[in-house]
PDB file of C-alpha atoms in Angstrom:
ATOM      1  CA  MET A 492      -0.707 -31.368   6.557  1.00 57.00           C
ATOM      2  CA  GLU A 493      -3.185 -30.992   9.439  1.00 57.00           C
ATOM      3  CA  THR A 494      -1.779 -27.524  10.209  1.00 62.00           C
ATOM      4  CA  ASP A 495      -2.100 -26.543   6.548  1.00 72.00           C
ATOM      5  CA  LEU A 496      -5.733 -27.674   6.446  1.00 71.00           C
ATOM      6  CA  ARG A 497      -6.561 -25.708   9.598  1.00 77.00           C
ATOM      7  CA  ALA A 498      -4.988 -22.570   8.102  1.00 76.00           C
ATOM      8  CA  LEU A 499      -6.948 -23.068   4.869  1.00 77.00           C
ATOM      9  CA  ALA A 500     -10.198 -23.490   6.793  1.00 83.00           C
ATOM     10  CA  LYS A 501      -9.514 -20.288   8.728  1.00 83.00           C
ATOM     11  CA  VAL A 502      -8.831 -18.363   5.512  1.00 86.00           C
ATOM     12  CA  GLN A 503     -12.025 -19.688   3.920  1.00 86.00           C
ATOM     13  CA  GLU A 504     -14.062 -18.688   6.973  1.00 90.00           C
ATOM     14  CA  TRP A 505     -12.467 -15.222   7.014  1.00 93.00           C
ATOM     15  CA  TYR A 506     -12.925 -14.697   3.292  1.00 88.00           C
ATOM     16  CA  GLY A 507     -16.670 -15.171   3.365  1.00 88.00           C
ATOM     17  CA  THR A 508     -17.356 -12.602   6.083  1.00 92.00           C
ATOM     18  CA  HIS A 509     -14.559 -10.109   5.419  1.00 95.00           C
ATOM     19  CA  SER A 510     -14.745  -9.710   1.633  1.00 96.00           C
ATOM     20  CA  SER A 511     -17.130  -7.432  -0.219  1.00 97.00           C
ATOM     21  CA  ALA A 512     -17.471  -5.431  -3.427  1.00 97.00           C
ATOM     22  CA  ALA A 513     -17.285  -1.662  -3.838  1.00 97.00           C
ATOM     23  CA  ALA A 514     -20.916  -1.572  -5.020  1.00 97.00           C
ATOM     24  CA  GLU A 515     -21.985  -2.737  -1.552  1.00 97.00           C
ATOM     25  CA  TRP A 516     -20.805   0.590  -0.096  1.00 98.00           C
ATOM     26  CA  PRO A 517     -22.858   3.385  -1.702  1.00 97.00           C
ATOM     27  CA  VAL A 518     -21.669   6.874  -0.831  1.00 98.00           C
ATOM     28  CA  ASP A 519     -25.026   8.081   0.489  1.00 96.00           C
ATOM     29  CA  ALA A 520     -25.125   5.253   3.033  1.00 97.00           C
ATOM     30  CA  LEU A 521     -21.537   5.931   4.047  1.00 98.00           C
ATOM     31  CA  MET A 522     -22.366   9.572   4.733  1.00 98.00           C
ATOM     32  CA  LEU A 523     -24.919   8.434   7.296  1.00 97.00           C
ATOM     33  CA  ALA A 524     -22.259   6.320   9.005  1.00 97.00           C
ATOM     34  CA  LYS A 525     -19.476   8.902   8.730  1.00 98.00           C
ATOM     35  CA  GLY A 526     -20.583  11.190  11.547  1.00 97.00           C
ATOM     36  CA  THR A 527     -17.578  13.135  12.801  1.00 98.00           C
ATOM     37  CA  THR A 528     -15.045  10.658  11.403  1.00 98.00           C
ATOM     38  CA  THR A 529     -12.577  12.387   9.081  1.00 98.00           C
ATOM     39  CA  VAL A 530     -11.098  10.794   5.964  1.00 98.00           C
ATOM     40  CA  SER A 531      -7.772  11.614   4.316  1.00 99.00           C
ATOM     41  CA  VAL A 532      -6.694  10.328   0.907  1.00 98.00           C
ATOM     42  CA  VAL A 533      -2.923  10.144   0.430  1.00 98.00           C
ATOM     43  CA  LEU A 534      -1.268   9.634  -2.949  1.00 98.00           C
ATOM     44  CA  PRO A 535       2.491   8.968  -3.090  1.00 98.00           C
ATOM     45  CA  ALA A 536       3.657  10.307  -6.444  1.00 98.00           C
ATOM     46  CA  ARG A 537       6.957  10.315  -8.287  1.00 97.00           C
ATOM     47  CA  ASP A 538       6.908  11.531 -11.889  1.00 97.00           C
ATOM     48  CA  GLU A 539       3.188  10.829 -12.385  1.00 97.00           C
ATOM     49  CA  GLU A 540       2.162  14.035 -14.186  1.00 97.00           C
ATOM     50  CA  ARG A 541       0.115  12.070 -16.729  1.00 96.00           C
ATOM     51  CA  THR A 542      -2.278  10.501 -14.211  1.00 96.00           C
ATOM     52  CA  VAL A 543      -2.180  12.211 -10.804  1.00 98.00           C
ATOM     53  CA  GLY A 544      -4.280  15.206 -11.872  1.00 98.00           C
ATOM     54  CA  ASP A 545      -7.117  13.044 -13.194  1.00 97.00           C
ATOM     55  CA  ILE A 546      -7.215  10.991  -9.979  1.00 98.00           C
ATOM     56  CA  VAL A 547      -7.313  14.060  -7.759  1.00 98.00           C
ATOM     57  CA  THR A 548      -9.992  15.654  -9.956  1.00 98.00           C
ATOM     58  CA  VAL A 549     -12.315  12.654  -9.551  1.00 98.00           C
ATOM     59  CA  ILE A 550     -11.874  12.550  -5.778  1.00 98.00           C
ATOM     60  CA  ARG A 551     -12.431  16.288  -5.363  1.00 98.00           C
ATOM     61  CA  ARG A 552     -15.458  16.400  -7.692  1.00 98.00           C
ATOM     62  CA  ASP A 553     -17.267  13.271  -6.491  1.00 98.00           C
ATOM     63  CA  LEU A 554     -16.195  12.871  -2.867  1.00 98.00           C
ATOM     64  CA  VAL A 555     -15.452  16.405  -1.670  1.00 98.00           C
ATOM     65  CA  GLU A 556     -17.722  18.765  -3.597  1.00 98.00           C
ATOM     66  CA  ARG A 557     -20.627  16.535  -4.646  1.00 98.00           C
ATOM     67  CA  THR A 558     -20.668  14.449  -1.457  1.00 98.00           C
ATOM     68  CA  PRO A 559     -18.270  15.362   1.366  1.00 98.00           C
ATOM     69  CA  LEU A 560     -17.028  11.885   2.230  1.00 98.00           C
ATOM     70  CA  VAL A 561     -13.353  12.895   1.941  1.00 98.00           C
ATOM     71  CA  ASP A 562     -11.995  15.686   4.129  1.00 98.00           C
ATOM     72  CA  GLU A 563      -8.563  16.149   2.556  1.00 98.00           C
ATOM     73  CA  ILE A 564      -6.511  15.019  -0.430  1.00 98.00           C
ATOM     74  CA  VAL A 565      -2.762  14.943   0.120  1.00 98.00           C
ATOM     75  CA  VAL A 566      -0.251  14.258  -2.649  1.00 98.00           C
ATOM     76  CA  VAL A 567       3.262  13.479  -1.463  1.00 98.00           C
ATOM     77  CA  ASP A 568       5.660  14.623  -4.177  1.00 98.00           C
ATOM     78  CA  SER A 569       8.460  12.073  -3.958  1.00 97.00           C
ATOM     79  CA  ASN A 570      11.241  14.134  -5.545  1.00 96.00           C
ATOM     80  CA  SER A 571       9.582  14.255  -8.965  1.00 97.00           C
ATOM     81  CA  THR A 572      11.460  15.686 -11.926  1.00 97.00           C
ATOM     82  CA  ASP A 573       8.318  16.415 -13.956  1.00 97.00           C
ATOM     83  CA  GLU A 574       5.191  18.490 -13.236  1.00 98.00           C
ATOM     84  CA  THR A 575       3.558  16.034 -10.838  1.00 98.00           C
ATOM     85  CA  ALA A 576       3.249  18.628  -8.064  1.00 98.00           C
ATOM     86  CA  GLU A 577       1.790  21.264 -10.386  1.00 98.00           C
ATOM     87  CA  ARG A 578      -0.799  18.889 -11.868  1.00 98.00           C
ATOM     88  CA  ALA A 579      -1.885  17.679  -8.425  1.00 98.00           C
ATOM     89  CA  ARG A 580      -2.132  21.197  -7.035  1.00 98.00           C
ATOM     90  CA  GLU A 581      -4.134  22.435 -10.048  1.00 98.00           C
ATOM     91  CA  ALA A 582      -6.568  19.548  -9.566  1.00 98.00           C
ATOM     92  CA  GLY A 583      -7.221  20.534  -5.965  1.00 98.00           C
ATOM     93  CA  ALA A 584      -4.851  18.493  -3.796  1.00 98.00           C
ATOM     94  CA  ARG A 585      -2.656  19.738  -1.011  1.00 98.00           C
ATOM     95  CA  VAL A 586       0.843  18.910  -2.192  1.00 98.00           C
ATOM     96  CA  VAL A 587       3.678  18.281   0.242  1.00 98.00           C
ATOM     97  CA  ALA A 588       7.283  17.663  -0.719  1.00 98.00           C
ATOM     98  CA  GLN A 589       8.456  14.378   0.765  1.00 98.00           C
ATOM     99  CA  ASN A 590      11.664  15.776   2.262  1.00 97.00           C
ATOM    100  CA  GLU A 591       9.869  18.772   3.808  1.00 97.00           C
ATOM    101  CA  VAL A 592       7.697  16.605   6.059  1.00 98.00           C
ATOM    102  CA  LEU A 593       9.445  16.061   9.408  1.00 96.00           C
ATOM    103  CA  PRO A 594      12.526  17.794   7.934  1.00 96.00           C
ATOM    104  CA  HIS A 595      14.604  17.278  11.078  1.00 95.00           C
ATOM    105  CA  LEU A 596      14.888  13.578  10.173  1.00 96.00           C
ATOM    106  CA  PRO A 597      17.498  12.312   7.693  1.00 96.00           C
ATOM    107  CA  ALA A 598      15.917  11.995   4.246  1.00 94.00           C
ATOM    108  CA  LEU A 599      15.253   8.475   2.955  1.00 96.00           C
ATOM    109  CA  THR A 600      14.003   7.245  -0.409  1.00 93.00           C
ATOM    110  CA  GLY A 601      11.337   4.883  -1.677  1.00 94.00           C
ATOM    111  CA  LYS A 602       7.595   4.428  -1.849  1.00 96.00           C
ATOM    112  CA  GLY A 603       7.277   3.485   1.818  1.00 97.00           C
ATOM    113  CA  GLU A 604       8.995   6.717   2.790  1.00 98.00           C
ATOM    114  CA  ALA A 605       6.383   8.688   0.817  1.00 98.00           C
ATOM    115  CA  LEU A 606       3.551   6.771   2.490  1.00 98.00           C
ATOM    116  CA  TRP A 607       4.966   7.333   5.975  1.00 98.00           C
ATOM    117  CA  LYS A 608       5.462  11.033   5.277  1.00 98.00           C
ATOM    118  CA  GLY A 609       1.896  11.169   3.922  1.00 98.00           C
ATOM    119  CA  LEU A 610       0.603   9.649   7.137  1.00 98.00           C
ATOM    120  CA  ALA A 611       2.508  12.291   9.098  1.00 98.00           C
ATOM    121  CA  ALA A 612       1.281  15.134   6.876  1.00 98.00           C
ATOM    122  CA  SER A 613      -2.399  14.142   6.898  1.00 98.00           C
ATOM    123  CA  GLY A 614      -4.900  14.385   9.725  1.00 98.00           C
ATOM    124  CA  GLY A 615      -7.831  12.075   8.996  1.00 98.00           C
ATOM    125  CA  ASP A 616      -9.093   9.438  11.412  1.00 98.00           C
ATOM    126  CA  ILE A 617      -9.139   7.105   8.408  1.00 98.00           C
ATOM    127  CA  VAL A 618      -6.296   7.225   5.881  1.00 99.00           C
ATOM    128  CA  VAL A 619      -6.727   5.891   2.350  1.00 98.00           C
ATOM    129  CA  PHE A 620      -3.618   5.228   0.253  1.00 98.00           C
ATOM    130  CA  VAL A 621      -3.933   5.248  -3.544  1.00 98.00           C
ATOM    131  CA  ASP A 622      -1.184   4.831  -6.139  1.00 96.00           C
ATOM    132  CA  ALA A 623      -0.820   7.849  -8.409  1.00 97.00           C
ATOM    133  CA  ASP A 624      -0.212   5.936 -11.668  1.00 94.00           C
ATOM    134  CA  LEU A 625      -3.717   4.461 -12.009  1.00 93.00           C
ATOM    135  CA  ARG A 626      -5.438   4.675 -15.387  1.00 89.00           C
ATOM    136  CA  SER A 627      -8.661   3.040 -14.233  1.00 87.00           C
ATOM    137  CA  PHE A 628      -9.444   5.134 -11.165  1.00 94.00           C
ATOM    138  CA  GLY A 629     -12.998   5.791 -10.053  1.00 96.00           C
ATOM    139  CA  ALA A 630     -14.506   7.323  -6.933  1.00 98.00           C
ATOM    140  CA  HIS A 631     -15.621   3.823  -5.903  1.00 97.00           C
ATOM    141  CA  TYR A 632     -11.982   3.047  -5.124  1.00 97.00           C
ATOM    142  CA  ILE A 633     -12.220   5.393  -2.135  1.00 98.00           C
ATOM    143  CA  SER A 634     -15.770   4.677  -1.023  1.00 98.00           C
ATOM    144  CA  GLY A 635     -15.220   0.932  -1.334  1.00 98.00           C
ATOM    145  CA  LEU A 636     -12.152   0.985   0.886  1.00 98.00           C
ATOM    146  CA  VAL A 637     -13.684   3.324   3.453  1.00 98.00           C
ATOM    147  CA  GLY A 638     -16.987   1.422   3.659  1.00 98.00           C
ATOM    148  CA  PRO A 639     -16.041  -1.447   5.995  1.00 98.00           C
ATOM    149  CA  LEU A 640     -14.210   0.949   8.319  1.00 98.00           C
ATOM    150  CA  LEU A 641     -17.213   3.255   8.698  1.00 98.00           C
ATOM    151  CA  ALA A 642     -19.668   0.383   9.033  1.00 97.00           C
ATOM    152  CA  ASP A 643     -17.790  -1.676  11.637  1.00 97.00           C
ATOM    153  CA  ALA A 644     -15.708  -0.267  14.478  1.00 97.00           C
ATOM    154  CA  GLY A 645     -13.975  -3.635  14.746  1.00 98.00           C
ATOM    155  CA  THR A 646     -12.462  -3.346  11.273  1.00 98.00           C
ATOM    156  CA  HIS A 647      -9.109  -1.572  11.267  1.00 98.00           C
ATOM    157  CA  PHE A 648      -7.559  -2.301   7.855  1.00 98.00           C
ATOM    158  CA  VAL A 649      -9.069  -2.771   4.381  1.00 98.00           C
ATOM    159  CA  LYS A 650      -7.118  -3.920   1.328  1.00 98.00           C
ATOM    160  CA  ALA A 651      -8.270  -3.683  -2.279  1.00 97.00           C
ATOM    161  CA  THR A 652      -8.597  -6.607  -4.611  1.00 95.00           C
ATOM    162  CA  TYR A 653      -9.216  -6.322  -8.357  1.00 92.00           C
ATOM    163  CA  GLU A 654      -8.682  -7.765 -11.804  1.00 86.00           C
ATOM    164  CA  ARG A 655      -5.160  -6.737 -12.783  1.00 69.00           C
ATOM    165  CA  PRO A 656      -4.513  -7.171 -16.518  1.00 64.00           C
ATOM    166  CA  TYR A 657      -1.140  -6.802 -18.198  1.00 58.00           C
ATOM    167  CA  ILE A 658      -1.098  -4.320 -21.079  1.00 58.00           C
ATOM    168  CA  GLY A 659       1.760  -4.924 -23.490  1.00 54.00           C
ATOM    169  CA  ALA A 660       3.701  -2.317 -25.444  1.00 57.00           C
ATOM    170  CA  ASP A 661       1.458  -3.060 -28.445  1.00 57.00           C
ATOM    171  CA  GLY A 662      -1.667  -2.420 -26.391  1.00 58.00           C
ATOM    172  CA  ALA A 663      -2.630  -6.088 -26.166  1.00 53.00           C
ATOM    173  CA  VAL A 664      -4.395  -6.958 -22.917  1.00 54.00           C
ATOM    174  CA  GLN A 665      -3.566 -10.156 -21.056  1.00 56.00           C
ATOM    175  CA  ARG A 666      -6.107 -10.891 -18.336  1.00 57.00           C
ATOM    176  CA  GLY A 667      -4.522 -11.828 -15.040  1.00 53.00           C
ATOM    177  CA  GLY A 668      -1.053 -11.044 -16.369  1.00 50.00           C
ATOM    178  CA  GLY A 669      -0.403  -8.205 -13.937  1.00 50.00           C
ATOM    179  CA  GLY A 670       1.016  -8.619 -10.466  1.00 73.00           C
ATOM    180  CA  ARG A 671       4.020 -10.727 -11.465  1.00 83.00           C
ATOM    181  CA  VAL A 672       5.947 -10.091  -8.238  1.00 92.00           C
ATOM    182  CA  THR A 673       2.801 -10.922  -6.273  1.00 92.00           C
ATOM    183  CA  GLU A 674       2.462 -14.349  -7.853  1.00 92.00           C
ATOM    184  CA  LEU A 675       6.154 -15.265  -7.999  1.00 94.00           C
ATOM    185  CA  VAL A 676       7.375 -13.864  -4.666  1.00 96.00           C
ATOM    186  CA  ALA A 677       4.797 -12.431  -2.271  1.00 96.00           C
ATOM    187  CA  ARG A 678       2.127 -15.105  -2.443  1.00 96.00           C
ATOM    188  CA  PRO A 679       4.547 -18.032  -1.948  1.00 96.00           C
ATOM    189  CA  LEU A 680       6.126 -16.271   1.046  1.00 97.00           C
ATOM    190  CA  ILE A 681       2.737 -15.527   2.587  1.00 97.00           C
ATOM    191  CA  ASN A 682       1.493 -19.084   2.149  1.00 95.00           C
ATOM    192  CA  MET A 683       4.678 -20.510   3.633  1.00 95.00           C
ATOM    193  CA  PHE A 684       5.010 -18.282   6.673  1.00 96.00           C
ATOM    194  CA  TRP A 685       1.800 -16.304   7.221  1.00 96.00           C
ATOM    195  CA  PRO A 686      -0.927 -18.537   5.740  1.00 94.00           C
ATOM    196  CA  GLU A 687      -3.630 -16.565   7.572  1.00 93.00           C
ATOM    197  CA  LEU A 688      -3.013 -13.801   5.012  1.00 96.00           C
ATOM    198  CA  ALA A 689      -3.417 -16.096   2.003  1.00 95.00           C
ATOM    199  CA  GLY A 690      -6.956 -14.844   1.389  1.00 95.00           C
ATOM    200  CA  PHE A 691      -5.700 -11.405   0.364  1.00 96.00           C
ATOM    201  CA  ALA A 692      -5.828 -11.547  -3.421  1.00 93.00           C
ATOM    202  CA  GLN A 693      -3.605  -8.496  -3.965  1.00 94.00           C
ATOM    203  CA  PRO A 694      -1.186  -8.359  -1.030  1.00 96.00           C
ATOM    204  CA  LEU A 695       1.123  -5.891  -2.804  1.00 95.00           C
ATOM    205  CA  GLY A 696      -1.599  -3.635  -4.202  1.00 94.00           C
ATOM    206  CA  GLY A 697      -1.182   0.069  -3.479  1.00 95.00           C
ATOM    207  CA  GLU A 698      -4.802   0.778  -2.588  1.00 97.00           C
ATOM    208  CA  TYR A 699      -5.809   0.261   1.043  1.00 98.00           C
ATOM    209  CA  ALA A 700      -7.292   2.125   4.004  1.00 98.00           C
ATOM    210  CA  ALA A 701      -6.840   1.934   7.749  1.00 98.00           C
ATOM    211  CA  ARG A 702      -7.521   3.750  10.954  1.00 98.00           C
ATOM    212  CA  ARG A 703      -4.823   6.284  11.774  1.00 98.00           C
ATOM    213  CA  ALA A 704      -4.534   4.941  15.312  1.00 98.00           C
ATOM    214  CA  VAL A 705      -3.459   1.585  13.872  1.00 98.00           C
ATOM    215  CA  LEU A 706      -1.151   2.869  11.132  1.00 98.00           C
ATOM    216  CA  GLU A 707       0.741   4.996  13.640  1.00 98.00           C
ATOM    217  CA  GLN A 708       1.615   1.880  15.656  1.00 98.00           C
ATOM    218  CA  VAL A 709       3.514  -0.031  12.949  1.00 98.00           C
ATOM    219  CA  PRO A 710       6.825   0.646  11.166  1.00 98.00           C
ATOM    220  CA  PHE A 711       6.955   1.471   7.452  1.00 98.00           C
ATOM    221  CA  VAL A 712       9.558  -0.146   5.220  1.00 97.00           C
ATOM    222  CA  THR A 713      10.803   2.709   3.064  1.00 95.00           C
ATOM    223  CA  GLU A 714      11.077   0.803  -0.207  1.00 92.00           C
ATOM    224  CA  TYR A 715       8.764  -1.522  -2.148  1.00 91.00           C
ATOM    225  CA  GLY A 716       8.457  -3.983   0.706  1.00 95.00           C
ATOM    226  CA  VAL A 717       6.116  -1.548   2.463  1.00 98.00           C
ATOM    227  CA  GLU A 718       2.826  -3.254   1.561  1.00 98.00           C
ATOM    228  CA  PHE A 719       4.159  -6.690   2.501  1.00 98.00           C
ATOM    229  CA  GLY A 720       5.487  -5.386   5.806  1.00 98.00           C
ATOM    230  CA  LEU A 721       2.231  -3.632   6.672  1.00 98.00           C
ATOM    231  CA  LEU A 722       0.173  -6.787   6.090  1.00 98.00           C
ATOM    232  CA  VAL A 723       2.397  -8.895   8.328  1.00 98.00           C
ATOM    233  CA  ASP A 724       2.769  -6.259  11.045  1.00 98.00           C
ATOM    234  CA  LEU A 725      -0.934  -5.434  11.140  1.00 98.00           C
ATOM    235  CA  LEU A 726      -1.820  -9.115  11.336  1.00 98.00           C
ATOM    236  CA  GLN A 727       0.302  -9.306  14.467  1.00 97.00           C
ATOM    237  CA  LEU A 728      -1.094  -6.056  15.875  1.00 98.00           C
ATOM    238  CA  VAL A 729      -4.845  -6.316  15.257  1.00 98.00           C
ATOM    239  CA  GLY A 730      -5.452  -9.897  14.115  1.00 97.00           C
ATOM    240  CA  LEU A 731      -7.048 -11.277  10.963  1.00 96.00           C
ATOM    241  CA  ASP A 732     -10.633 -10.598  12.048  1.00 96.00           C
ATOM    242  CA  ALA A 733      -9.901  -6.841  12.077  1.00 98.00           C
ATOM    243  CA  MET A 734      -8.759  -6.957   8.440  1.00 98.00           C
ATOM    244  CA  ALA A 735     -10.908  -7.003   5.304  1.00 98.00           C
ATOM    245  CA  GLN A 736     -10.738  -6.677   1.543  1.00 98.00           C
ATOM    246  CA  VAL A 737     -12.975  -5.040  -1.051  1.00 98.00           C
ATOM    247  CA  ASP A 738     -13.210  -5.832  -4.761  1.00 97.00           C
ATOM    248  CA  LEU A 739     -12.781  -2.610  -6.753  1.00 96.00           C
ATOM    249  CA  GLY A 740     -13.263  -4.192 -10.173  1.00 93.00           C
ATOM    250  CA  ASN A 741     -10.480  -3.482 -12.652  1.00 87.00           C
ATOM    251  CA  ARG A 742      -7.080  -1.895 -12.098  1.00 84.00           C
ATOM    252  CA  THR A 743      -4.770  -0.735 -14.879  1.00 73.00           C
ATOM    253  CA  HIS A 744      -1.555   1.139 -14.282  1.00 53.00           C
ATOM    254  CA  THR A 745       1.971   1.665 -15.563  1.00 64.00           C
ATOM    255  CA  HIS A 746       3.972  -1.558 -15.684  1.00 63.00           C
ATOM    256  CA  GLN A 747       7.525  -1.808 -14.418  1.00 74.00           C
ATOM    257  CA  SER A 748      10.410  -3.346 -16.366  1.00 84.00           C
ATOM    258  CA  MET A 749      11.656  -6.817 -15.447  1.00 86.00           C
ATOM    259  CA  THR A 750      14.797  -5.236 -14.020  1.00 90.00           C
ATOM    260  CA  ALA A 751      12.742  -3.026 -11.712  1.00 90.00           C
ATOM    261  CA  LEU A 752      10.556  -5.988 -10.730  1.00 92.00           C
ATOM    262  CA  GLY A 753      13.675  -7.940  -9.788  1.00 94.00           C
ATOM    263  CA  ARG A 754      14.719  -5.175  -7.414  1.00 94.00           C
ATOM    264  CA  MET A 755      11.227  -5.047  -5.935  1.00 94.00           C
ATOM    265  CA  ALA A 756      11.297  -8.813  -5.403  1.00 96.00           C
ATOM    266  CA  GLY A 757      14.584  -8.535  -3.538  1.00 97.00           C
ATOM    267  CA  GLN A 758      13.221  -5.797  -1.287  1.00 97.00           C
ATOM    268  CA  ILE A 759      10.123  -7.868  -0.485  1.00 97.00           C
ATOM    269  CA  MET A 760      12.217 -10.921   0.366  1.00 97.00           C
ATOM    270  CA  LEU A 761      14.377  -8.873   2.724  1.00 97.00           C
ATOM    271  CA  THR A 762      11.233  -7.415   4.308  1.00 98.00           C
ATOM    272  CA  ALA A 763       9.872 -10.919   4.869  1.00 98.00           C
ATOM    273  CA  TRP A 764      13.191 -12.030   6.368  1.00 97.00           C
ATOM    274  CA  SER A 765      13.214  -9.118   8.815  1.00 96.00           C
ATOM    275  CA  ARG A 766       9.710 -10.028  10.003  1.00 97.00           C
ATOM    276  CA  LEU A 767      10.648 -13.677  10.450  1.00 97.00           C
ATOM    277  CA  GLU A 768      13.659 -12.628  12.522  1.00 96.00           C
ATOM    278  CA  ARG A 769      11.605 -10.168  14.553  1.00 95.00           C
ATOM    279  CA  GLN A 770       9.033 -12.843  15.311  1.00 96.00           C
ATOM    280  CA  GLY A 771      11.760 -15.258  16.397  1.00 94.00           C
ATOM    281  CA  ARG A 772      11.025 -17.703  13.587  1.00 94.00           C
ATOM    282  CA  VAL A 773      14.483 -17.736  11.990  1.00 92.00           C
ATOM    283  CA  MET A 774      17.945 -17.479  13.457  1.00 87.00           C
ATOM    284  CA  ALA A 775      21.029 -16.809  11.362  1.00 86.00           C
ATOM    285  CA  SER A 776      24.694 -16.269  12.085  1.00 87.00           C
ATOM    286  CA  GLU A 777      24.727 -13.407   9.601  1.00 90.00           C
ATOM    287  CA  SER A 778      22.211 -11.261   7.766  1.00 89.00           C
ATOM    288  CA  PRO A 779      21.294 -12.085   4.153  1.00 94.00           C
ATOM    289  CA  ALA A 780      23.138 -10.217   1.414  1.00 95.00           C
ATOM    290  CA  HIS A 781      21.358  -7.116   0.131  1.00 95.00           C
ATOM    291  CA  THR A 782      23.030  -6.868  -3.274  1.00 96.00           C
ATOM    292  CA  LEU A 783      21.510  -8.211  -6.474  1.00 95.00           C
ATOM    293  CA  LEU A 784      23.519  -8.941  -9.624  1.00 95.00           C
ATOM    294  CA  GLN A 785      21.340  -8.337 -12.686  1.00 95.00           C
ATOM    295  CA  PHE A 786      22.094  -8.875 -16.361  1.00 93.00           C
ATOM    296  CA  GLY A 787      20.782  -6.772 -19.228  1.00 84.00           C
ATOM    297  CA  LEU A 788      19.873  -7.981 -22.716  1.00 79.00           C
ATOM    298  CA  ASP A 789      23.385  -7.137 -23.864  1.00 82.00           C
ATOM    299  CA  GLY A 790      24.881  -9.254 -21.098  1.00 82.00           C
ATOM    300  CA  GLN A 791      26.020  -6.224 -19.152  1.00 90.00           C
ATOM    301  CA  ALA A 792      26.106  -6.969 -15.427  1.00 93.00           C
ATOM    302  CA  ASP A 793      24.812  -4.474 -12.888  1.00 94.00           C
ATOM    303  CA  LEU A 794      25.163  -4.848  -9.120  1.00 94.00           C
ATOM    304  CA  VAL A 795      22.322  -3.091  -7.293  1.00 94.00           C
ATOM    305  CA  ASP A 796      21.559  -2.602  -3.618  1.00 95.00           C
ATOM    306  CA  VAL A 797      18.105  -3.834  -2.571  1.00 95.00           C
ATOM    307  CA  ALA A 798      18.491  -3.111   1.135  1.00 95.00           C
ATOM    308  CA  VAL A 799      15.389  -1.799   2.886  1.00 94.00           C
ATOM    309  CA  ALA A 800      15.329   0.751   5.669  1.00 96.00           C
ATOM    310  CA  GLU A 801      12.436   1.329   8.062  1.00 97.00           C
ATOM    311  CA  ARG A 802      10.716   4.277   9.601  1.00 97.00           C
ATOM    312  CA  PRO A 803       9.598   3.614  13.192  1.00 97.00           C
ATOM    313  CA  PRO A 804       5.953   3.671  14.221  1.00 98.00           C
ATOM    314  CA  LEU A 805       4.863   7.297  13.903  1.00 97.00           C
ATOM    315  CA  ALA A 806       3.252   7.187  17.359  1.00 97.00           C
ATOM    316  CA  SER A 807       6.647   6.513  18.972  1.00 95.00           C
ATOM    317  CA  LEU A 808       8.147   9.512  17.207  1.00 90.00           C
ATOM    318  CA  LEU A 809       5.290  11.792  18.181  1.00 75.00           C
ATOM    319  CA  MET A 810       5.587  10.600  21.776  1.00 73.00           C
ATOM    320  CA  GLU A 811       9.292  11.472  21.822  1.00 70.00           C
ATOM    321  CA  GLU A 812       8.525  14.963  20.489  1.00 67.00           C
ATOM    322  CA  ASP A 813       5.854  15.473  23.164  1.00 63.00           C
ATOM    323  CA  VAL A 814       8.314  14.503  25.892  1.00 52.00           C
ATOM    324  CA  ALA A 815      10.968  16.814  24.429  1.00 52.00           C
TER     325      ALA A 815
END
């Protein structure tokens, strides 16, 4: 109990000095702090033709043309079957095909793969990741996340927090109903094993920013465990005091089915297990199973693989290429 209370006190102390709201980071003030620092915005996108163009348009109009806070917008087309790439390109983004970035490497799948390839394809000193399915996007998403990094050289990673409602098929809005995997899987795991991170309200959220020099030093889980893995790995690399969060207001997006959420939960649990093993906190005679038996409404059983692969720290790969 004493250990738990100490962890809670540390989180409370961190929260007060490392949490802010997007409105506290006006663009004009950020331009004064920007100097020669370059900013890349990376959007991983798979079949997001309905939303990606609008997001890119807002960034280009407000943060490239009106005020040059952002230096490049990169959309990573993650093997889309619709017109995601065309819509992003028309809106003004540089579009890269996921499998054409570092093509000498075997192709992998998943959101984390798109993020890692986006890091490799972009060049900014600060990299901002934004999901491409957002319906509530505003330019303050970018400026809010970049703000603490430009204002304080000791801040290396900034995560978004927000109100995350659930919008049903009938259009009914349930406040706080979003983020089901966060509440049922990620938050319990964090509180049990990495309580220092308990102050992050949206640990699985897809909007965050970090210094390139830091992102290139950590591995990327290729599937949906990527955000969980980054939080844990960055905590170990830079420490809690170098991490912050910014309230962006409201976030609405496309909701996944329960079946898809089950697969995501499995991937996050395996990601957590790998970090516990790596940190020497668990020892097992054999690795956990990576198959998940799911049942549909008709009772049909489906066995799916929720194994997660990892890309190595990008810096290690670039170092190998330099030596070669």
